Amino acid sequence: MTGLTTHVLDTALGKPAEGLRIDLFHIDGELRHHLKTVETNADGRVDGGPILIGESFRVGSYELLFHAGDYLRAMGAPLPHPAFLDLVPIRFGIADTSAHYHVPLLISPYGYSTYRGS
């Protein structure tokens, strides 16, 4: 499989992060071009397959912007104002369009982790 996918897990609750909004941007120098907005399903993934695939899956720099604060508040997390984590940007590069790029996010109110998955 080629394309870009993600998966969000709520490590504080020990379950997939359902209903978390994610914005995808293409980065061009100092400019961010919004490509799409998606939301995670009950499994913490995005319905409909890869976020980028086919002709839209190109070499370049990208950013996934995870709306973690909105999700955590909706889950009832007792967040201070302002929240320690609100928007979580992950910038990454796609160098090989014949490969699969999986960018998971592990989230809690006070920390997050990501990696290139498979």
Short mmCIF file of N, CA and C in Angstrom, two decimals, residues 43-103:
data_model
loop_
_atom_site.label_atom_id
_atom_site.label_comp_id
_atom_site.label_asym_id
_atom_site.label_seq_id
_atom_site.Cartn_x
_atom_site.Cartn_y
_atom_site.Cartn_z
N ASP A 43 -12.09 3.55 15.77
CA ASP A 43 -10.82 2.84 15.88
C ASP A 43 -9.63 3.80 15.94
N GLY A 44 -9.89 5.12 15.95
CA GLY A 44 -8.82 6.10 15.98
C GLY A 44 -8.17 6.32 14.62
N ARG A 45 -8.80 5.79 13.58
CA ARG A 45 -8.28 5.93 12.21
C ARG A 45 -9.23 6.80 11.41
N VAL A 46 -8.85 7.09 10.18
CA VAL A 46 -9.66 7.92 9.29
C VAL A 46 -10.40 7.00 8.32
N ASP A 47 -11.71 7.18 8.20
CA ASP A 47 -12.50 6.38 7.25
C ASP A 47 -12.10 6.70 5.82
N GLY A 48 -12.29 5.74 4.94
CA GLY A 48 -12.08 5.96 3.52
C GLY A 48 -10.68 5.71 3.03
N GLY A 49 -9.84 5.08 3.84
CA GLY A 49 -8.49 4.77 3.38
C GLY A 49 -7.50 5.88 3.66
N PRO A 50 -6.39 5.88 2.92
CA PRO A 50 -5.34 6.87 3.17
C PRO A 50 -5.83 8.30 3.03
N ILE A 51 -5.22 9.19 3.81
CA ILE A 51 -5.53 10.62 3.76
C ILE A 51 -5.03 11.21 2.44
N LEU A 52 -3.87 10.76 2.02
CA LEU A 52 -3.32 11.13 0.71
C LEU A 52 -3.04 9.84 -0.05
N ILE A 53 -3.44 9.81 -1.31
CA ILE A 53 -3.22 8.64 -2.15
C ILE A 53 -3.31 9.08 -3.61
N GLY A 54 -2.75 8.29 -4.47
CA GLY A 54 -2.84 8.58 -5.91
C GLY A 54 -2.08 9.84 -6.29
N GLU A 55 -2.67 10.65 -7.14
CA GLU A 55 -2.00 11.85 -7.65
C GLU A 55 -1.76 12.89 -6.57
N SER A 56 -2.55 12.89 -5.50
CA SER A 56 -2.35 13.87 -4.42
C SER A 56 -1.19 13.48 -3.50
N PHE A 57 -0.71 12.25 -3.60
CA PHE A 57 0.40 11.75 -2.77
C PHE A 57 1.71 12.06 -3.49
N ARG A 58 2.32 13.20 -3.12
CA ARG A 58 3.50 13.71 -3.82
C ARG A 58 4.67 13.90 -2.87
N VAL A 59 5.86 13.91 -3.44
CA VAL A 59 7.07 14.24 -2.67
C VAL A 59 6.91 15.66 -2.13
N GLY A 60 7.30 15.86 -0.88
CA GLY A 60 7.24 17.20 -0.30
C GLY A 60 7.14 17.16 1.20
N SER A 61 6.98 18.34 1.77
CA SER A 61 6.83 18.51 3.22
C SER A 61 5.37 18.73 3.56
N TYR A 62 4.94 18.11 4.65
CA TYR A 62 3.54 18.14 5.06
C TYR A 62 3.44 18.37 6.56
N GLU A 63 2.24 18.72 7.00
CA GLU A 63 1.96 18.85 8.42
C GLU A 63 0.59 18.28 8.72
N LEU A 64 0.54 17.42 9.71
CA LEU A 64 -0.73 16.97 10.28
C LEU A 64 -0.92 17.79 11.55
N LEU A 65 -2.05 18.47 11.65
CA LEU A 65 -2.36 19.29 12.82
C LEU A 65 -3.50 18.62 13.58
N PHE A 66 -3.16 18.02 14.72
CA PHE A 66 -4.12 17.27 15.53
C PHE A 66 -4.76 18.23 16.54
N HIS A 67 -6.08 18.29 16.57
CA HIS A 67 -6.82 19.15 17.50
C HIS A 67 -7.02 18.40 18.81
N ALA A 68 -5.92 18.20 19.52
CA ALA A 68 -5.91 17.38 20.73
C ALA A 68 -6.71 18.01 21.86
N GLY A 69 -6.59 19.31 22.05
CA GLY A 69 -7.30 19.98 23.14
C GLY A 69 -8.80 19.82 23.04
N ASP A 70 -9.35 20.02 21.84
CA ASP A 70 -10.80 19.84 21.65
C ASP A 70 -11.22 18.41 21.98
N TYR A 71 -10.41 17.44 21.51
CA TYR A 71 -10.72 16.04 21.79
C TYR A 71 -10.66 15.76 23.29
N LEU A 72 -9.57 16.20 23.94
CA LEU A 72 -9.41 15.92 25.37
C LEU A 72 -10.52 16.56 26.21
N ARG A 73 -10.92 17.79 25.87
CA ARG A 73 -12.03 18.43 26.58
C ARG A 73 -13.33 17.64 26.37
N ALA A 74 -13.56 17.16 25.16
CA ALA A 74 -14.77 16.38 24.87
C ALA A 74 -14.79 15.06 25.66
N MET A 75 -13.60 14.55 25.98
CA MET A 75 -13.49 13.31 26.76
C MET A 75 -13.58 13.57 28.25
N GLY A 76 -13.68 14.83 28.65
CA GLY A 76 -13.81 15.16 30.06
C GLY A 76 -12.51 15.31 30.81
N ALA A 77 -11.40 15.41 30.07
CA ALA A 77 -10.11 15.58 30.74
C ALA A 77 -10.08 16.92 31.47
N PRO A 78 -9.66 16.95 32.71
CA PRO A 78 -9.59 18.20 33.47
C PRO A 78 -8.37 19.02 33.03
N LEU A 79 -8.56 19.86 32.03
CA LEU A 79 -7.46 20.64 31.47
C LEU A 79 -7.42 22.04 32.07
N PRO A 80 -6.22 22.55 32.32
CA PRO A 80 -6.12 23.95 32.77
C PRO A 80 -6.40 24.87 31.59
N HIS A 81 -6.53 26.15 31.90
CA HIS A 81 -6.71 27.12 30.81
C HIS A 81 -5.55 28.09 30.83
N PRO A 82 -4.73 28.14 29.81
CA PRO A 82 -4.82 27.33 28.60
C PRO A 82 -4.31 25.91 28.85
N ALA A 83 -4.75 25.01 28.00
CA ALA A 83 -4.33 23.61 28.11
C ALA A 83 -2.85 23.48 27.79
N PHE A 84 -2.18 22.54 28.44
CA PHE A 84 -0.78 22.29 28.15
C PHE A 84 -0.61 21.89 26.69
N LEU A 85 -1.45 20.96 26.21
CA LEU A 85 -1.46 20.57 24.81
C LEU A 85 -2.81 20.95 24.22
N ASP A 86 -2.78 21.66 23.13
CA ASP A 86 -4.01 22.02 22.44
C ASP A 86 -3.91 21.55 20.99
N LEU A 87 -3.15 22.24 20.19
CA LEU A 87 -2.90 21.82 18.82
C LEU A 87 -1.54 21.13 18.76
N VAL A 88 -1.51 19.94 18.18
CA VAL A 88 -0.26 19.18 18.07
C VAL A 88 0.12 19.08 16.59
N PRO A 89 1.11 19.88 16.15
CA PRO A 89 1.54 19.81 14.76
C PRO A 89 2.66 18.78 14.59
N ILE A 90 2.56 17.98 13.57
CA ILE A 90 3.63 17.05 13.23
C ILE A 90 4.01 17.31 11.78
N ARG A 91 5.23 17.84 11.58
CA ARG A 91 5.74 18.10 10.24
C ARG A 91 6.64 16.94 9.83
N PHE A 92 6.49 16.52 8.61
CA PHE A 92 7.24 15.37 8.12
C PHE A 92 7.40 15.50 6.61
N GLY A 93 8.32 14.73 6.07
CA GLY A 93 8.56 14.75 4.64
C GLY A 93 8.19 13.44 3.98
N ILE A 94 7.69 13.53 2.78
CA ILE A 94 7.44 12.36 1.95
C ILE A 94 8.49 12.40 0.84
N ALA A 95 9.37 11.41 0.82
CA ALA A 95 10.46 11.37 -0.16
C ALA A 95 10.26 10.28 -1.21
N ASP A 96 9.42 9.30 -0.90
CA ASP A 96 9.25 8.14 -1.79
C ASP A 96 7.76 7.85 -1.97
N THR A 97 7.23 8.20 -3.12
CA THR A 97 5.79 8.01 -3.36
C THR A 97 5.41 6.57 -3.66
N SER A 98 6.39 5.68 -3.67
CA SER A 98 6.05 4.26 -3.83
C SER A 98 5.95 3.58 -2.46
N ALA A 99 6.12 4.36 -1.39
CA ALA A 99 6.11 3.82 -0.03
C ALA A 99 4.83 4.22 0.71
N HIS A 100 4.62 3.57 1.83
CA HIS A 100 3.51 3.89 2.72
C HIS A 100 4.06 4.73 3.87
N TYR A 101 3.44 5.86 4.13
CA TYR A 101 3.82 6.71 5.25
C TYR A 101 2.68 6.67 6.27
N HIS A 102 2.99 6.13 7.45
CA HIS A 102 2.01 6.03 8.52
C HIS A 102 2.53 6.89 9.68
N VAL A 103 1.72 7.90 10.09
CA VAL A 103 2.13 8.83 11.13
C VAL A 103 1.14 8.72 12.29
#
